[in-house]
Amino acid sequence: MRLRVDLLPHGNYPDVVVIMDVLRATTTAVAYLERGADALLLTATPEVALALRPEGESTPYLLGGERGGLPIPGFDFGNSPVEAAGQNFTGKTVVMNTTNGTGAAHTAAQSGKHVFLAALTNAHAAARRARATATEEIAIVCAGTDNHVGLEDVYAAGVIAEYLLAMGEFSIDDGARIALTVRRNGGNPLEALGSSGHGAHLSRLGLSEDVRYAAGLSTSTIVPTLIRDDSTPEQTLKFIAG
């Protein structure tokens, strides 16, 4: 079994893909499903999300997303796991679009047989799900920030890689070696996330509690799982709790 870590999304995924956008899309996705959402729809663009809820019409959709860390105009929510954790989404479908994470998911879904969303909050559950599903390769894909490598995602990829290696033997690539090195030398999760460039950016925006929330290790057993069915709107990916 191969274990691969892409420090940025590249595509060409033959088997299981685990998307990592710790600050904050995948952390928030887990929170939405924990709080009862039936499904998440990750859109290709903000415009696709807004079109799912035409002005003046009643729809089952709530919109959550951000650009540059700030809520998108016309959306119901930003991309805050703290905000999501304080709501009740029972019976709702949440439509998400973010700067980095949703795009990484779309890249993965072009070729990956199985796509999961992972964060530190569900790291061990995501690792177990990936290991149980994979037959050929597990690719952990870091979303990064604006096409640049993000320390927080590489650190979290190292957490999952470390756990996977404790579960069995893998051949690993250099990306996995880098992630493991960052994990082993990066301190505790809050130190790693707080010292990252994006963590500092969020703190400057007054969102340090999101960083703290995202640093919680294995607080959830929910793994957002891509399903493919004919009911999914165009240019969206549908994830449910797995």
Coordinates of N, CA and C in Angstrom, one line a residue:
M1 N 0.9 -1.2 0.0 CA 0.0 0.0 0.0 C 0.9 1.2 0.0
R2 N 0.5 2.2 -0.9 CA 1.3 3.4 -0.9 C 0.6 4.5 -0.1
L3 N 1.5 5.3 0.5 CA 1.0 6.5 1.3 C 1.7 7.7 0.7
R4 N 0.9 8.7 0.2 CA 1.4 9.8 -0.5 C 0.8 11.1 0.2
V5 N 1.6 12.1 0.3 CA 1.2 13.4 0.8 C 1.5 14.5 -0.2
D6 N 0.5 15.1 -0.8 CA 0.7 16.2 -1.7 C 0.6 17.5 -0.9
L7 N 1.7 18.3 -0.9 CA 1.7 19.5 -0.2 C 0.8 20.6 -0.8
L8 N 0.4 20.4 -2.0 CA -0.6 21.2 -2.7 C -1.4 20.2 -3.6
P9 N -2.6 20.5 -4.0 CA -3.4 19.6 -4.8 C -2.8 19.5 -6.2
H10 N -2.6 18.3 -6.7 CA -2.1 18.1 -8.0 C -2.9 17.2 -8.9
G11 N -3.8 16.4 -8.4 CA -4.6 15.5 -9.2 C -4.0 14.2 -9.4
N12 N -4.6 13.4 -10.3 CA -4.1 12.0 -10.7 C -4.1 11.1 -9.4
Y13 N -5.3 11.0 -8.8 CA -5.4 10.2 -7.6 C -6.2 8.9 -8.0
P14 N -5.5 7.8 -7.9 CA -6.2 6.5 -8.4 C -7.1 5.8 -7.4
D15 N -7.0 6.2 -6.1 CA -7.7 5.4 -5.1 C -8.4 6.3 -4.1
V16 N -7.9 6.3 -2.8 CA -8.4 7.1 -1.7 C -7.7 8.4 -1.6
V17 N -8.5 9.5 -1.5 CA -8.0 10.8 -1.3 C -8.6 11.4 0.0
V18 N -7.7 12.0 0.8 CA -8.1 12.6 2.0 C -7.7 14.1 1.9
I19 N -8.7 15.0 1.9 CA -8.5 16.4 1.7 C -8.3 17.0 3.1
M20 N -7.3 17.9 3.2 CA -6.9 18.5 4.5 C -6.9 20.0 4.3
D21 N -7.9 20.7 4.9 CA -7.8 22.2 5.0 C -8.2 22.6 6.4
V22 N -7.3 22.4 7.3 CA -7.5 22.6 8.7 C -8.0 24.0 9.1
L23 N -7.5 25.0 8.5 CA -7.9 26.4 8.7 C -8.6 27.0 7.5
R24 N -9.9 26.7 7.2 CA -10.8 26.1 8.2 C -11.8 25.1 7.5
A25 N -11.8 25.0 6.2 CA -12.9 24.4 5.5 C -13.3 23.0 6.0
T26 N -12.3 22.1 6.1 CA -12.6 20.7 6.5 C -13.0 20.6 8.0
T27 N -12.4 21.5 8.8 CA -12.8 21.5 10.2 C -14.2 22.0 10.3
T28 N -14.6 23.0 9.6 CA -16.0 23.5 9.6 C -17.0 22.5 9.0
A29 N -16.5 21.7 8.0 CA -17.4 20.7 7.4 C -17.7 19.6 8.4
V30 N -16.7 19.2 9.2 CA -17.0 18.2 10.2 C -18.0 18.8 11.2
A31 N -17.8 20.0 11.6 CA -18.7 20.7 12.6 C -20.2 20.7 12.1
Y32 N -20.3 21.1 10.8 CA -21.7 21.1 10.2 C -22.4 19.8 10.4
L33 N -21.7 18.7 10.0 CA -22.3 17.4 10.1 C -22.5 16.9 11.5
E34 N -21.6 17.3 12.4 CA -21.8 17.0 13.8 C -23.0 17.6 14.4
R35 N -23.3 18.8 13.8 CA -24.5 19.5 14.3 C -25.8 19.2 13.5
G36 N -25.8 18.1 12.8 CA -27.0 17.5 12.3 C -27.3 17.8 10.8
A37 N -26.4 18.4 10.1 CA -26.6 18.7 8.7 C -26.8 17.3 7.9
D38 N -27.8 17.3 7.0 CA -28.0 16.1 6.2 C -26.9 15.8 5.2
A39 N -26.4 16.9 4.7 CA -25.4 16.8 3.6 C -24.7 18.2 3.5
L40 N -23.5 18.1 2.8 CA -22.8 19.3 2.4 C -22.6 19.3 0.9
L41 N -22.8 20.4 0.3 CA -22.6 20.6 -1.1 C -21.4 21.6 -1.3
L42 N -20.3 21.1 -1.8 CA -19.1 21.9 -2.0 C -19.2 22.3 -3.5
T43 N -19.3 23.6 -3.7 CA -19.4 24.2 -5.0 C -18.1 24.6 -5.7
A44 N -18.1 24.7 -7.0 CA -16.9 25.1 -7.7 C -16.6 26.6 -7.5
T45 N -17.7 27.4 -7.4 CA -17.5 28.8 -7.3 C -18.6 29.4 -6.3
P46 N -18.4 30.6 -5.8 CA -19.5 31.2 -5.0 C -20.7 31.4 -5.8
E47 N -20.6 31.7 -7.1 CA -21.8 32.0 -7.9 C -22.6 30.7 -8.0
V48 N -22.0 29.5 -8.1 CA -22.8 28.3 -8.1 C -23.6 28.2 -6.9
A49 N -23.0 28.5 -5.7 CA -23.7 28.4 -4.5 C -24.8 29.3 -4.4
L50 N -24.6 30.6 -4.8 CA -25.7 31.6 -4.8 C -26.9 31.2 -5.7
A51 N -26.5 30.6 -6.8 CA -27.6 30.2 -7.8 C -28.5 29.1 -7.3
L52 N -28.0 28.3 -6.3 CA -28.8 27.3 -5.7 C -29.9 27.8 -4.9
R53 N -29.8 29.1 -4.5 CA -30.9 29.7 -3.7 C -31.2 31.1 -4.3
P54 N -32.0 31.0 -5.4 CA -32.4 32.3 -6.1 C -33.1 33.2 -5.1
E55 N -32.8 34.5 -5.3 CA -33.4 35.5 -4.5 C -34.9 35.5 -4.5
G56 N -35.5 35.5 -3.3 CA -36.9 35.5 -3.1 C -37.5 34.1 -3.1
E57 N -36.7 33.1 -3.4 CA -37.3 31.7 -3.4 C -36.9 30.9 -2.1
S58 N -37.7 30.1 -1.7 CA -37.5 29.2 -0.5 C -36.8 28.0 -1.0
T59 N -35.6 27.7 -0.4 CA -34.9 26.4 -0.7 C -34.4 25.8 0.6
P60 N -34.0 24.5 0.5 CA -33.6 23.8 1.7 C -32.1 24.1 2.0
Y61 N -31.5 25.0 1.3 CA -30.1 25.2 1.4 C -29.7 26.4 2.3
L62 N -28.6 26.2 3.1 CA -28.0 27.3 3.9 C -26.6 27.4 3.2
L63 N -26.1 28.6 3.1 CA -24.8 28.9 2.5 C -23.7 29.3 3.5
G64 N -22.6 28.7 3.4 CA -21.5 29.0 4.2 C -20.2 29.1 3.4
G65 N -19.4 30.1 3.7 CA -18.1 30.2 2.9 C -17.4 31.5 3.2
E66 N -16.2 31.6 2.6 CA -15.4 32.8 2.8 C -14.5 33.1 1.7
R67 N -14.0 34.3 1.6 CA -12.9 34.7 0.8 C -11.9 35.6 1.6
G68 N -10.7 35.1 1.7 CA -9.7 35.9 2.5 C -10.0 35.8 4.0
G69 N -10.7 34.7 4.4 CA -11.1 34.6 5.8 C -12.4 35.2 6.2
L70 N -13.0 36.0 5.3 CA -14.2 36.8 5.7 C -15.4 36.2 5.0
P71 N -16.6 36.3 5.6 CA -17.8 35.7 5.0 C -18.1 36.3 3.6
I72 N -18.6 35.5 2.7 CA -19.0 35.9 1.4 C -20.3 36.7 1.4
P73 N -20.4 37.9 0.8 CA -21.7 38.6 0.8 C -22.8 37.7 0.2
G74 N -24.0 37.7 0.9 CA -25.1 36.9 0.5 C -25.2 35.5 1.1
F75 N -24.1 35.1 1.8 CA -24.0 33.8 2.4 C -24.6 33.9 3.9
D76 N -25.1 32.8 4.4 CA -25.7 32.8 5.8 C -24.6 32.8 6.8
F77 N -23.5 32.1 6.5 CA -22.4 31.9 7.5 C -21.1 32.1 6.8
G78 N -20.1 32.3 7.6 CA -18.7 32.3 7.1 C -18.2 30.9 7.0
N79 N -16.9 30.8 7.4 CA -16.3 29.5 7.4 C -15.7 29.1 8.8
S80 N -16.5 29.4 9.8 CA -16.0 29.3 11.2 C -16.5 28.1 11.8
P81 N -15.6 27.2 12.3 CA -16.1 26.0 13.0 C -16.7 26.3 14.3
V82 N -16.3 27.4 15.0 CA -16.9 27.8 16.2 C -18.3 28.2 16.0
E83 N -18.6 29.0 14.9 CA -19.9 29.4 14.6 C -20.8 28.2 14.3
A84 N -20.2 27.3 13.5 CA -21.0 26.1 13.1 C -21.3 25.3 14.3
A85 N -20.4 25.1 15.2 CA -20.6 24.3 16.4 C -21.7 24.8 17.3
G86 N -22.0 26.1 17.2 CA -23.0 26.7 18.0 C -24.4 26.7 17.4
Q87 N -24.6 26.1 16.2 CA -25.9 26.1 15.5 C -26.5 24.6 15.5
N88 N -27.7 24.6 15.1 CA -28.4 23.3 14.9 C -28.8 23.2 13.4
F89 N -28.2 22.3 12.7 CA -28.4 22.1 11.3 C -29.2 20.9 10.9
T90 N -29.9 20.4 11.9 CA -30.7 19.2 11.7 C -31.7 19.4 10.5
G91 N -31.6 18.4 9.5 CA -32.5 18.5 8.4 C -32.1 19.5 7.3
K92 N -30.9 20.1 7.5 CA -30.5 21.2 6.5 C -29.4 20.6 5.6
T93 N -29.3 21.2 4.5 CA -28.2 21.0 3.6 C -27.4 22.3 3.5
V94 N -26.1 22.2 3.8 CA -25.2 23.3 3.8 C -24.4 23.4 2.6
V95 N -24.4 24.5 1.9 CA -23.7 24.7 0.6 C -22.4 25.5 1.0
M96 N -21.2 24.9 0.6 CA -20.0 25.5 1.0 C -19.2 25.9 -0.2
N97 N -18.5 27.1 0.0 CA -17.5 27.5 -1.0 C -16.4 28.3 -0.2
T98 N -15.2 27.9 -0.3 CA -14.1 28.6 0.4 C -12.9 28.8 -0.6
T99 N -12.0 29.6 -0.1 CA -10.9 30.0 -0.9 C -10.0 28.8 -1.4
N100 N -9.8 27.8 -0.5 CA -8.9 26.7 -0.9 C -9.5 25.3 -0.8
G101 N -10.2 25.0 0.3 CA -10.6 23.7 0.6 C -11.6 23.1 -0.4
T102 N -12.6 23.8 -0.8 CA -13.6 23.3 -1.7 C -12.9 23.0 -3.1
G103 N -12.0 23.9 -3.5 CA -11.3 23.7 -4.8 C -10.5 22.4 -4.8
A104 N -9.8 22.2 -3.6 CA -9.0 21.0 -3.5 C -9.9 19.7 -3.6
A105 N -11.1 19.8 -3.0 CA -12.0 18.6 -3.1 C -12.4 18.4 -4.6
H106 N -12.6 19.5 -5.3 CA -13.0 19.3 -6.7 C -11.9 18.7 -7.5
T107 N -10.7 19.1 -7.3 CA -9.5 18.5 -7.9 C -9.4 17.0 -7.6
A108 N -9.6 16.7 -6.4 CA -9.5 15.2 -6.0 C -10.6 14.4 -6.6
A109 N -11.8 15.0 -6.7 CA -12.9 14.2 -7.2 C -12.8 13.9 -8.7
Q110 N -12.0 14.6 -9.4 CA -11.8 14.3 -10.9 C -11.3 12.9 -11.1
S111 N -10.5 12.4 -10.2 CA -9.9 11.1 -10.5 C -10.1 10.1 -9.3
G112 N -10.2 10.6 -8.1 CA -10.2 9.7 -6.9 C -11.4 8.9 -6.8
K113 N -11.2 7.6 -6.5 CA -12.4 6.7 -6.3 C -13.2 7.0 -5.1
H114 N -12.4 7.4 -4.0 CA -13.1 7.7 -2.7 C -12.4 9.0 -2.2
V115 N -13.3 9.9 -1.8 CA -12.8 11.2 -1.3 C -13.4 11.5 0.1
F116 N -12.5 11.8 1.0 CA -12.9 12.1 2.4 C -12.3 13.4 2.8
L117 N -13.0 14.1 3.7 CA -12.5 15.4 4.3 C -12.0 15.1 5.7
A118 N -10.8 15.6 5.9 CA -10.2 15.4 7.2 C -9.6 16.7 7.8
A119 N -9.6 16.7 9.1 CA -9.0 17.8 9.9 C -8.3 17.2 11.1
L120 N -7.8 18.0 11.9 CA -7.2 17.5 13.2 C -8.4 16.9 14.0
T121 N -9.5 17.6 14.0 CA -10.6 17.2 14.8 C -11.1 15.7 14.6
N122 N -11.0 15.3 13.3 CA -11.4 13.9 13.0 C -10.2 13.1 12.5
A123 N -9.0 13.4 12.8 CA -7.8 12.8 12.2 C -7.8 11.3 12.3
H124 N -8.0 10.8 13.5 CA -7.9 9.3 13.7 C -9.0 8.6 13.0
A125 N -10.2 9.2 13.1 CA -11.3 8.5 12.4 C -11.1 8.5 10.9
A126 N -10.6 9.6 10.3 CA -10.3 9.7 8.9 C -9.3 8.7 8.5
A127 N -8.2 8.6 9.3 CA -7.2 7.6 9.0 C -7.7 6.2 9.0
R128 N -8.6 5.9 9.9 CA -9.1 4.5 10.0 C -10.0 4.3 8.8
R129 N -10.8 5.3 8.4 CA -11.7 5.1 7.2 C -10.9 5.0 5.9
A130 N -9.8 5.8 5.8 CA -9.0 5.7 4.6 C -8.3 4.3 4.5
R131 N -7.8 3.8 5.6 CA -7.1 2.5 5.6 C -8.1 1.4 5.3
A132 N -9.3 1.5 5.8 CA -10.3 0.4 5.6 C -10.8 0.4 4.2
T133 N -10.7 1.5 3.5 CA -11.3 1.7 2.1 C -10.2 1.4 1.0
A134 N -9.0 1.8 1.3 CA -8.0 1.8 0.2 C -7.6 0.4 -0.2
T135 N -7.3 0.2 -1.5 CA -6.8 -1.0 -2.0 C -5.4 -0.8 -2.6
E136 N -5.1 0.4 -2.9 CA -3.9 0.7 -3.7 C -3.0 1.8 -3.1
E137 N -3.7 2.9 -2.8 CA -3.0 4.1 -2.4 C -3.9 5.0 -1.5
I138 N -3.3 5.7 -0.5 CA -3.9 6.7 0.2 C -3.1 8.0 -0.1
A139 N -3.8 9.0 -0.6 CA -3.2 10.3 -0.9 C -3.8 11.3 0.1
I140 N -3.0 11.9 0.9 CA -3.4 13.0 1.8 C -3.1 14.3 1.1
V141 N -4.1 15.1 0.8 CA -3.9 16.3 -0.1 C -4.1 17.5 0.8
C142 N -3.0 18.3 0.9 CA -3.1 19.6 1.6 C -3.6 20.7 0.7
A143 N -4.7 21.4 1.2 CA -5.3 22.4 0.3 C -4.3 23.6 0.2
G144 N -3.5 24.0 1.2 CA -2.7 25.1 1.1 C -3.5 26.4 1.2
T145 N -2.8 27.5 1.0 CA -3.4 28.9 1.1 C -3.0 29.7 -0.1
D146 N -4.0 30.0 -1.0 CA -3.7 30.8 -2.2 C -2.5 30.2 -3.0
N147 N -2.6 28.9 -3.2 CA -1.5 28.2 -4.0 C -0.2 28.1 -3.4
H148 N -0.1 28.4 -2.1 CA 1.1 28.3 -1.3 C 1.0 27.2 -0.3
V149 N 2.0 26.5 0.0 CA 2.0 25.4 1.1 C 1.7 26.0 2.4
G150 N 0.8 25.4 3.2 CA 0.4 25.8 4.5 C 0.9 24.9 5.6
L151 N 1.6 25.5 6.5 CA 2.2 24.7 7.6 C 1.2 23.9 8.3
E152 N 0.0 24.5 8.6 CA -1.0 23.8 9.4 C -1.5 22.5 8.7
D153 N -1.7 22.6 7.3 CA -2.1 21.4 6.6 C -1.1 20.3 6.6
V154 N 0.2 20.7 6.4 CA 1.2 19.7 6.3 C 1.4 19.0 7.7
Y155 N 1.3 19.8 8.8 CA 1.3 19.3 10.1 C 0.2 18.2 10.3
A156 N -1.0 18.6 10.0 CA -2.1 17.7 10.1 C -2.0 16.5 9.3
A157 N -1.5 16.6 8.0 CA -1.2 15.5 7.2 C -0.2 14.5 7.9
G158 N 0.8 15.1 8.6 CA 1.7 14.3 9.3 C 1.1 13.5 10.5
V159 N 0.1 14.1 11.1 CA -0.7 13.5 12.2 C -1.3 12.2 11.6
I160 N -2.0 12.4 10.5 CA -2.7 11.2 9.9 C -1.7 10.2 9.4
A161 N -0.7 10.7 8.7 CA 0.4 9.7 8.2 C 1.0 8.9 9.4
E162 N 1.2 9.6 10.5 CA 1.8 8.9 11.6 C 0.9 7.8 12.2
Y163 N -0.4 8.1 12.2 CA -1.4 7.2 12.7 C -1.5 6.0 11.7
L164 N -1.5 6.3 10.4 CA -1.6 5.2 9.4 C -0.4 4.3 9.5
L165 N 0.8 4.8 9.7 CA 2.0 4.0 9.8 C 1.9 3.1 11.0
A166 N 1.2 3.5 12.1 CA 1.1 2.7 13.3 C 0.1 1.6 13.1
M167 N -0.7 1.7 12.0 CA -1.7 0.7 11.7 C -1.2 -0.4 10.7
G168 N -0.2 -0.1 10.0 CA 0.3 -1.1 9.1 C 1.5 -0.6 8.2
E169 N 1.9 -1.4 7.3 CA 3.1 -1.0 6.5 C 2.6 -0.3 5.2
F170 N 3.4 0.8 4.9 CA 3.2 1.5 3.7 C 4.5 1.9 3.1
S171 N 4.5 2.0 1.8 CA 5.6 2.7 1.1 C 5.3 4.2 1.0
I172 N 6.2 5.0 1.5 CA 5.8 6.5 1.6 C 6.7 7.3 0.6
D173 N 6.1 8.4 0.2 CA 6.8 9.3 -0.7 C 7.5 10.4 0.1
D174 N 8.2 11.3 -0.6 CA 8.9 12.4 0.1 C 7.9 13.4 0.7
G175 N 6.7 13.5 0.1 CA 5.7 14.4 0.7 C 5.3 13.9 2.1
A176 N 5.2 12.6 2.2 CA 4.8 12.0 3.5 C 6.0 12.2 4.5
R177 N 7.2 12.0 4.0 CA 8.4 12.2 4.9 C 8.4 13.6 5.4
I178 N 8.1 14.6 4.5 CA 8.1 16.0 5.0 C 7.0 16.2 6.0
A179 N 5.8 15.7 5.8 CA 4.7 15.9 6.7 C 5.1 15.2 8.1
L180 N 5.7 14.1 8.1 CA 6.0 13.4 9.3 C 7.1 14.2 10.1
T181 N 8.0 14.8 9.3 CA 9.0 15.6 10.0 C 8.4 16.9 10.6
V182 N 7.5 17.5 9.9 CA 6.8 18.7 10.4 C 6.0 18.3 11.7
R183 N 5.3 17.2 11.6 CA 4.5 16.7 12.8 C 5.4 16.5 14.0
R184 N 6.6 15.9 13.8 CA 7.4 15.5 14.9 C 8.2 16.6 15.5
N185 N 8.3 17.7 14.7 CA 9.1 18.9 15.2 C 8.3 20.1 15.3
G186 N 6.9 20.0 15.1 CA 6.1 21.2 15.1 C 5.4 21.5 16.4
G187 N 5.7 20.8 17.5 CA 5.1 21.1 18.8 C 3.7 20.5 18.8
N188 N 2.9 21.0 19.8 CA 1.5 20.5 19.9 C 0.7 21.1 18.8
P189 N -0.5 20.6 18.6 CA -1.4 21.1 17.5 C -1.6 22.6 17.6
L190 N -1.9 23.2 18.7 CA -2.2 24.6 18.8 C -0.9 25.4 18.5
E191 N 0.2 25.0 18.9 CA 1.5 25.7 18.6 C 1.7 25.7 17.1
A192 N 1.5 24.5 16.4 CA 1.7 24.4 15.0 C 0.7 25.3 14.2
L193 N -0.6 25.2 14.6 CA -1.6 26.0 13.9 C -1.4 27.5 14.1
G194 N -1.1 27.8 15.4 CA -1.0 29.2 15.7 C 0.2 29.9 15.1
S195 N 1.3 29.1 14.9 CA 2.5 29.7 14.3 C 2.5 29.7 12.8
S196 N 1.5 29.1 12.2 CA 1.4 29.1 10.7 C 1.0 30.5 10.2
G197 N 1.3 30.8 9.0 CA 1.0 32.1 8.4 C -0.5 32.3 8.4
H198 N -1.3 31.3 8.0 CA -2.7 31.4 8.0 C -3.3 31.5 9.3
G199 N -2.8 30.8 10.3 CA -3.2 30.9 11.7 C -3.0 32.4 12.2
A200 N -1.9 33.0 11.9 CA -1.7 34.3 12.3 C -2.6 35.3 11.6
H201 N -2.9 35.0 10.3 CA -3.9 35.9 9.6 C -5.2 35.8 10.2
L202 N -5.7 34.6 10.6 CA -7.0 34.5 11.2 C -7.0 35.2 12.6
S203 N -5.9 35.1 13.3 CA -5.9 35.8 14.6 C -6.0 37.3 14.4
R204 N -5.4 37.8 13.4 CA -5.5 39.3 13.2 C -6.9 39.7 12.8
L205 N -7.6 38.8 12.2 CA -9.0 39.0 11.9 C -10.0 38.8 13.1
G206 N -9.4 38.5 14.2 CA -10.2 38.3 15.4 C -10.8 36.9 15.5
L207 N -10.2 35.9 14.8 CA -10.7 34.6 14.7 C -9.8 33.5 15.4
S208 N -9.1 33.9 16.4 CA -8.2 33.0 17.1 C -8.9 31.9 17.7
E209 N -10.2 32.0 18.1 CA -11.0 30.9 18.6 C -11.2 29.8 17.6
D210 N -11.3 30.2 16.3 CA -11.3 29.2 15.3 C -10.1 28.3 15.2
V211 N -8.9 29.0 15.4 CA -7.6 28.3 15.4 C -7.6 27.4 16.5
R212 N -8.0 27.8 17.7 CA -8.0 27.0 18.9 C -8.9 25.7 18.7
Y213 N -10.1 26.0 18.1 CA -11.0 24.9 17.9 C -10.4 23.9 16.9
A214 N -9.8 24.4 15.8 CA -9.2 23.5 14.8 C -8.1 22.7 15.3
A215 N -7.5 23.1 16.4 CA -6.3 22.4 17.0 C -6.8 21.2 17.9
G216 N -8.1 21.0 18.1 CA -8.5 19.9 18.9 C -8.3 18.6 18.2
L217 N -7.6 17.7 18.8 CA -7.2 16.4 18.2 C -8.2 15.3 18.4
S218 N -8.7 14.8 17.3 CA -9.7 13.7 17.4 C -10.8 13.9 18.4
T219 N -11.5 15.0 18.2 CA -12.6 15.3 19.0 C -13.9 14.7 18.4
S220 N -13.8 14.3 17.1 CA -15.0 13.8 16.4 C -14.7 12.5 15.7
T221 N -15.7 11.7 15.5 CA -15.6 10.5 14.7 C -16.2 10.5 13.4
I222 N -16.7 11.7 13.0 CA -17.4 11.9 11.7 C -16.4 12.2 10.6
V223 N -16.6 11.5 9.5 CA -15.7 11.7 8.3 C -16.6 12.0 7.1
P224 N -16.6 13.3 6.7 CA -17.3 13.7 5.5 C -16.9 12.8 4.3
T225 N -17.9 12.2 3.7 CA -17.6 11.2 2.6 C -18.3 11.6 1.3
L226 N -17.6 11.7 0.2 CA -18.2 12.0 -1.1 C -19.1 10.9 -1.5
I227 N -20.3 11.3 -2.0 CA -21.2 10.3 -2.6 C -21.5 10.9 -4.0
R228 N -21.7 10.0 -4.9 CA -22.0 10.5 -6.3 C -23.4 9.9 -6.7
D229 N -24.3 10.9 -6.9 CA -25.6 10.4 -7.3 C -26.2 11.5 -8.3
D230 N -27.3 11.1 -8.9 CA -27.9 11.9 -10.0 C -28.6 13.2 -9.4
S231 N -28.8 13.2 -8.1 CA -29.5 14.3 -7.5 C -28.6 15.5 -7.2
T232 N -27.3 15.3 -7.3 CA -26.3 16.3 -6.9 C -26.3 17.4 -8.0
P233 N -26.6 18.7 -7.6 CA -26.5 19.8 -8.6 C -25.2 19.8 -9.4
E234 N -25.3 20.3 -10.6 CA -24.0 20.5 -11.4 C -23.0 21.4 -10.6
Q235 N -21.8 21.1 -10.9 CA -20.6 21.8 -10.3 C -20.6 21.8 -8.8
T236 N -21.2 20.8 -8.2 CA -21.1 20.6 -6.7 C -20.7 19.2 -6.4
L237 N -20.1 19.0 -5.2 CA -19.8 17.7 -4.7 C -20.6 17.5 -3.4
K238 N -21.2 16.3 -3.3 CA -22.1 16.0 -2.1 C -21.3 15.2 -1.1
F239 N -21.2 15.6 0.1 CA -20.6 14.9 1.2 C -21.6 14.6 2.3
I240 N -21.6 13.4 2.8 CA -22.5 13.1 3.9 C -21.6 12.6 5.1
A241 N -22.2 12.4 6.3 CA -21.4 11.9 7.4 C -21.1 10.5 7.2
G242 N -19.9 10.1 7.4 CA -19.5 8.7 7.2 C -18.9 8.2 8.5

